[in-house]
Tab-separated table of C-alpha atoms and ligand atoms in Angstrom:
chain	number	residue	atom	x	y	z
O	1	MET	CA	-102.131	-102.150	-102.726
O	2	MET	CA	-103.526	-100.983	-99.417
O	3	VAL	CA	-102.099	-104.106	-97.661
O	4	HIS	CA	-98.759	-103.329	-99.204
O	5	ASP	CA	-99.015	-99.675	-97.959
O	6	LEU	CA	-99.738	-100.941	-94.452
O	7	ARG	CA	-96.704	-103.324	-94.424
O	8	ALA	CA	-94.147	-100.510	-94.814
O	9	PRO	CA	-94.858	-98.684	-91.599
O	10	LEU	CA	-95.449	-101.888	-89.819
O	11	THR	CA	-92.005	-103.110	-90.720
O	12	VAL	CA	-90.510	-99.772	-89.499
O	13	ILE	CA	-92.385	-100.131	-86.174
O	14	SER	CA	-91.321	-103.697	-85.642
O	15	THR	CA	-87.635	-103.164	-86.661
O	16	ASN	CA	-87.285	-99.912	-84.619
O	17	PHE	CA	-88.902	-101.619	-81.634
O	18	LYS	CA	-86.526	-104.654	-81.895
O	19	ILE	CA	-83.517	-102.315	-82.071
O	20	LEU	CA	-84.687	-100.219	-79.130
O	21	SER	CA	-85.500	-103.038	-76.936
O	22	ALA	CA	-82.307	-105.035	-77.703
O	23	ARG	CA	-79.769	-102.136	-77.528
O	24	GLY	CA	-81.640	-98.870	-76.863
O	25	ASP	CA	-79.469	-98.093	-73.836
O	26	ASP	CA	-76.265	-98.433	-75.822
O	27	LEU	CA	-77.317	-96.053	-78.652
O	28	PRO	CA	-76.307	-92.359	-78.691
O	29	PRO	CA	-79.227	-90.276	-77.310
O	30	GLU	CA	-79.882	-88.492	-80.710
O	31	MET	CA	-80.023	-91.805	-82.506
O	32	ARG	CA	-82.461	-93.252	-79.926
O	33	GLN	CA	-84.624	-90.128	-80.263
O	34	ARG	CA	-84.727	-90.563	-84.035
O	35	PHE	CA	-85.759	-94.194	-83.783
O	36	VAL	CA	-88.552	-93.182	-81.383
O	37	ALA	CA	-89.678	-90.264	-83.591
O	38	ASN	CA	-89.762	-92.541	-86.729
O	39	THR	CA	-91.746	-95.115	-84.845
O	40	HIS	CA	-94.259	-92.386	-83.917
O	41	LEU	CA	-94.424	-91.306	-87.573
O	42	ALA	CA	-95.021	-94.824	-88.762
O	43	ILE	CA	-97.803	-95.301	-86.216
O	44	ASP	CA	-99.412	-92.026	-87.350
O	45	ARG	CA	-99.249	-93.232	-90.937
O	46	MET	CA	-100.875	-96.548	-90.199
O	47	THR	CA	-103.600	-94.830	-88.168
O	48	THR	CA	-104.363	-92.436	-90.986
O	49	LEU	CA	-104.426	-95.213	-93.602
O	50	LEU	CA	-106.697	-97.336	-91.499
O	51	ASP	CA	-109.052	-94.469	-90.663
O	52	ASP	CA	-109.360	-93.475	-94.369
O	53	MET	CA	-109.904	-97.084	-95.469
O	54	LEU	CA	-112.593	-97.691	-92.778
O	55	ALA	CA	-114.395	-94.369	-93.553
O	56	VAL	CA	-114.479	-95.046	-97.308
O	57	SER	CA	-115.561	-98.664	-96.973
O	58	LYS	CA	-118.286	-97.727	-94.461
O	59	ILE	CA	-119.737	-95.137	-96.890
O	60	GLU	CA	-119.467	-97.440	-99.926
O	61	SER	CA	-121.182	-100.365	-98.149
O	62	GLY	CA	-124.027	-98.072	-97.176
O	63	ALA	CA	-123.340	-98.573	-93.463
O	64	LEU	CA	-123.071	-94.943	-92.836
O	65	SER	CA	-126.280	-92.955	-92.021
O	66	LEU	CA	-126.295	-89.199	-92.174
O	67	ARG	CA	-127.400	-87.202	-89.098
O	68	PHE	CA	-128.822	-83.991	-90.483
O	69	GLU	CA	-128.787	-80.866	-88.297
O	70	ASN	CA	-129.379	-77.100	-88.966
O	71	ILE	CA	-125.980	-75.566	-88.821
O	72	SER	CA	-124.872	-71.924	-88.703
O	73	LEU	CA	-122.061	-71.882	-91.207
O	74	ALA	CA	-119.928	-68.993	-89.805
O	75	ASP	CA	-119.521	-70.748	-86.432
O	76	PHE	CA	-119.033	-74.166	-87.987
O	77	LEU	CA	-116.336	-73.037	-90.405
O	78	ARG	CA	-114.646	-70.818	-87.754
O	79	GLY	CA	-114.380	-73.796	-85.419
O	80	HIS	CA	-112.722	-75.984	-88.016
O	81	LEU	CA	-110.364	-73.217	-89.225
O	82	GLU	CA	-109.268	-72.485	-85.622
O	83	PHE	CA	-108.273	-76.130	-85.187
O	84	PHE	CA	-105.344	-75.297	-87.572
O	85	GLU	CA	-104.218	-72.183	-85.701
O	86	GLY	CA	-100.906	-73.690	-84.492
O	87	GLN	CA	-100.024	-74.925	-87.930
O	88	ALA	CA	-100.853	-71.498	-89.377
O	89	GLN	CA	-98.499	-69.786	-86.966
O	90	GLU	CA	-95.762	-72.328	-87.526
O	91	SER	CA	-95.897	-72.027	-91.322
O	92	GLU	CA	-96.726	-68.306	-91.415
O	93	ILE	CA	-99.818	-68.970	-93.496
O	94	HIS	CA	-102.459	-66.233	-93.355
O	95	CYS	CA	-105.986	-67.840	-92.862
O	96	VAL	CA	-109.123	-65.965	-93.663
O	97	LEU	CA	-112.774	-66.849	-93.157
O	98	ASP	CA	-115.382	-65.190	-95.379
O	99	CYS	CA	-118.936	-66.152	-94.486
O	100	PRO	CA	-122.149	-64.165	-93.881
O	101	PRO	CA	-123.049	-64.337	-90.151
O	102	ASP	CA	-126.707	-65.431	-90.819
O	103	LEU	CA	-126.148	-68.198	-93.296
O	104	SER	CA	-127.214	-71.716	-92.376
O	105	ALA	CA	-127.569	-75.117	-94.074
O	106	ARG	CA	-128.800	-78.563	-93.169
O	107	PHE	CA	-126.143	-81.336	-93.189
O	108	ASP	CA	-124.290	-83.969	-91.015
O	109	PRO	CA	-121.842	-81.750	-89.075
O	110	SER	CA	-119.540	-84.456	-88.019
O	111	LEU	CA	-119.001	-85.888	-91.560
O	112	MET	CA	-118.987	-82.407	-93.236
O	113	GLY	CA	-116.544	-81.228	-90.559
O	114	ARG	CA	-114.132	-83.995	-91.585
O	115	VAL	CA	-114.555	-82.964	-95.179
O	116	ILE	CA	-113.742	-79.313	-94.435
O	117	GLU	CA	-110.764	-80.371	-92.241
O	118	ASN	CA	-109.514	-82.649	-94.970
O	119	LEU	CA	-109.607	-79.745	-97.484
O	120	ILE	CA	-107.876	-77.279	-95.062
O	121	SER	CA	-105.269	-79.925	-94.222
O	122	ASN	CA	-104.453	-80.432	-97.879
O	123	ALA	CA	-104.268	-76.709	-98.354
O	124	PHE	CA	-101.646	-76.544	-95.588
O	125	LYS	CA	-99.709	-79.437	-97.118
O	126	TYR	CA	-99.383	-77.860	-100.531
O	127	THR	CA	-99.000	-74.149	-99.563
O	128	PRO	CA	-95.517	-72.869	-98.924
O	129	LYS	CA	-94.516	-70.766	-95.983
O	130	GLY	CA	-95.922	-67.282	-96.091
O	131	GLY	CA	-98.864	-68.330	-98.276
O	132	ALA	CA	-102.638	-67.790	-97.705
O	133	ILE	CA	-105.719	-69.966	-97.212
O	134	LYS	CA	-109.231	-68.664	-97.485
O	135	VAL	CA	-112.361	-70.610	-96.364
O	136	ALA	CA	-115.625	-69.160	-97.617
O	137	ALA	CA	-119.306	-69.974	-97.811
O	138	SER	CA	-122.133	-68.251	-99.548
O	139	ALA	CA	-125.820	-68.869	-100.529
O	140	ASP	CA	-126.030	-70.228	-104.129
O	141	GLY	CA	-129.346	-70.649	-105.803
O	142	ARG	CA	-131.178	-73.430	-103.924
O	143	GLY	CA	-128.072	-74.416	-102.044
O	144	VAL	CA	-124.965	-73.241	-100.346
O	145	ARG	CA	-121.448	-73.094	-101.644
O	146	PHE	CA	-118.247	-73.738	-99.624
O	147	SER	CA	-114.781	-73.059	-100.918
O	148	VAL	CA	-111.305	-73.683	-99.550
O	149	ARG	CA	-108.743	-71.738	-101.541
O	150	ASP	CA	-104.931	-71.844	-101.179
O	151	SER	CA	-102.004	-70.077	-102.784
O	152	GLY	CA	-100.119	-73.357	-103.140
O	153	SER	CA	-98.827	-75.492	-105.932
O	154	GLY	CA	-102.152	-75.964	-107.678
O	155	ILE	CA	-103.117	-79.118	-109.559
O	156	PRO	CA	-101.881	-79.852	-113.039
O	157	ASP	CA	-104.727	-79.827	-115.672
O	158	GLU	CA	-104.171	-83.469	-116.631
O	159	TYR	CA	-104.689	-84.752	-113.009
O	160	ARG	CA	-107.641	-82.512	-111.969
O	161	GLN	CA	-110.363	-84.952	-112.978
O	162	HIS	CA	-108.586	-87.848	-111.222
O	163	ILE	CA	-107.924	-86.476	-107.764
O	164	PHE	CA	-111.301	-87.489	-106.369
O	165	GLU	CA	-110.787	-91.112	-107.417
O	166	ARG	CA	-109.839	-93.817	-104.936
O	167	TYR	CA	-106.031	-94.071	-104.249
O	168	PHE	CA	-105.147	-91.297	-106.760
O	169	GLN	CA	-102.141	-89.176	-105.824
O	170	VAL	CA	-100.461	-86.638	-108.096
O	171	PRO	CA	-97.116	-88.105	-109.143
O	172	ASP	CA	-94.191	-86.288	-107.464
O	173	GLN	CA	-96.513	-84.811	-104.930
O	174	VAL	CA	-97.218	-87.891	-102.928
O	175	ASP	CA	-97.874	-87.332	-99.182
O	176	ARG	CA	-96.311	-90.372	-97.586
O	177	LYS	CA	-98.869	-90.275	-94.794
O	178	GLY	CA	-101.920	-90.468	-97.045
O	179	ALA	CA	-103.104	-93.031	-99.537
O	180	GLY	CA	-105.045	-90.901	-102.020
O	181	LEU	CA	-108.278	-91.472	-100.069
O	182	GLY	CA	-108.795	-88.099	-98.416
O	183	LEU	CA	-110.570	-86.588	-101.410
O	184	THR	CA	-112.406	-89.781	-102.177
O	185	PHE	CA	-113.843	-89.589	-98.679
O	186	CYS	CA	-114.799	-85.861	-99.328
O	187	ARG	CA	-116.562	-86.785	-102.579
O	188	LEU	CA	-118.462	-89.690	-101.079
O	189	VAL	CA	-119.679	-87.618	-98.099
O	190	VAL	CA	-120.653	-84.632	-100.298
O	191	GLU	CA	-122.489	-86.986	-102.785
O	192	ALA	CA	-124.294	-88.742	-99.907
O	193	HIS	CA	-125.693	-85.239	-99.102
O	194	GLY	CA	-126.814	-84.812	-102.773
O	195	GLY	CA	-124.092	-82.318	-103.446
O	196	ARG	CA	-121.117	-81.840	-105.676
O	197	ILE	CA	-117.317	-81.272	-105.097
O	198	TRP	CA	-114.836	-79.990	-107.684
O	199	VAL	CA	-111.627	-77.999	-108.004
O	200	GLU	CA	-110.766	-74.946	-109.907
O	201	ASP	CA	-107.488	-73.016	-110.343
O	202	ALA	CA	-107.368	-70.114	-107.821
O	203	ALA	CA	-106.796	-66.719	-109.327
O	204	GLY	CA	-103.066	-65.881	-108.951
O	205	GLY	CA	-102.095	-69.646	-108.501
O	206	GLY	CA	-103.087	-72.401	-106.090
O	207	SER	CA	-106.287	-74.485	-105.897
O	208	ASN	CA	-109.855	-73.643	-105.147
O	209	PHE	CA	-111.791	-76.595	-103.799
O	210	MET	CA	-115.509	-75.954	-104.114
O	211	ILE	CA	-118.506	-77.766	-102.575
O	212	TRP	CA	-122.225	-77.278	-103.424
O	213	LEU	CA	-124.808	-78.632	-101.050
O	214	PRO	CA	-128.536	-78.444	-101.414
O	215	ARG	CA	-130.198	-76.435	-98.651
H	1	LIG	P1	-104.059	-88.066	-99.647
H	1	LIG	O1	-105.141	-88.633	-98.733
H	1	LIG	O2	-103.001	-89.108	-99.984
H	1	LIG	O3	-103.433	-86.797	-99.096
H	1	LIG	P2	-105.954	-86.727	-101.301
H	1	LIG	O4	-107.103	-87.660	-101.843
H	1	LIG	O5	-106.317	-85.912	-100.215
H	1	LIG	O6	-104.771	-87.690	-101.007
H	1	LIG	O7	-105.446	-85.867	-102.442
H	1	LIG	C1	-105.098	-86.527	-103.756
H	1	LIG	C2	-104.065	-85.719	-104.508
H	1	LIG	O8	-104.499	-84.472	-104.811
H	1	LIG	C3	-102.781	-85.460	-103.671
H	1	LIG	O9	-101.859	-86.441	-103.935
H	1	LIG	C4	-102.307	-84.069	-104.131
H	1	LIG	O10	-101.357	-84.316	-105.090
H	1	LIG	C5	-103.505	-83.436	-104.751
H	1	LIG	N1	-103.979	-82.320	-103.892
H	1	LIG	C6	-105.020	-82.415	-102.935
H	1	LIG	N2	-105.235	-81.209	-102.429
H	1	LIG	C7	-104.409	-80.346	-103.018
H	1	LIG	C8	-104.066	-78.921	-102.889
H	1	LIG	N3	-104.805	-78.177	-102.015
H	1	LIG	N4	-103.070	-78.363	-103.685
H	1	LIG	C9	-102.441	-79.165	-104.519
H	1	LIG	N5	-102.609	-80.559	-104.711
H	1	LIG	C10	-103.528	-81.082	-103.951
């Protein structure tokens, strides 16, 4: 299935490249630009697919070792949320961070950073213009709880338990750039830390992705 997924963008790249090199100069400028833009999109899609496949297979084969560090959560989360500032402005989505300034936890900041960015990126994907995204962290028993909440489409009940499975995408909501591996990656990283990830309905609509990590 993954090989099949990789063939489609590769075909787009190779066809567009053939057209552009054979008769690019004869094409109307708008059409040439469209071919170039579509080629870039196909390259992005292949890159995302390959990155996701490599990350998941590396974790599953045990080749990934965690580098634990003591992390101040407010700075950590602010940094990852600020990464999406341009997207927030463009889509007029209001982003909020809610984290006590003195809260810290011990985890691999590079891997957990990718987890948080995956969740925020999904929140942007499924939240319409003018919506809201809230990233929060709090102490919870002997651990720490993270949440990424959006005011988007939410996840139908019948699919909620499947979204963390490999290659699963909610029908009619398929992101053509992904392969249903983003949340699998998140789950594997969180479980490698001895934690748990799940999703709840957000009050007022949307999804609330939650992570619990031991401290
Ligand atoms: P992909 O890597 O293809 O984006 P993911 O593993 O990240 O897939 O997500 C699996 C499915 O879960 C997506 O197809 C989407 O339907 C659903 N999903 C993930 N995040 C959200 C969200 N914040 N709101 C609504 N649906 C979501």
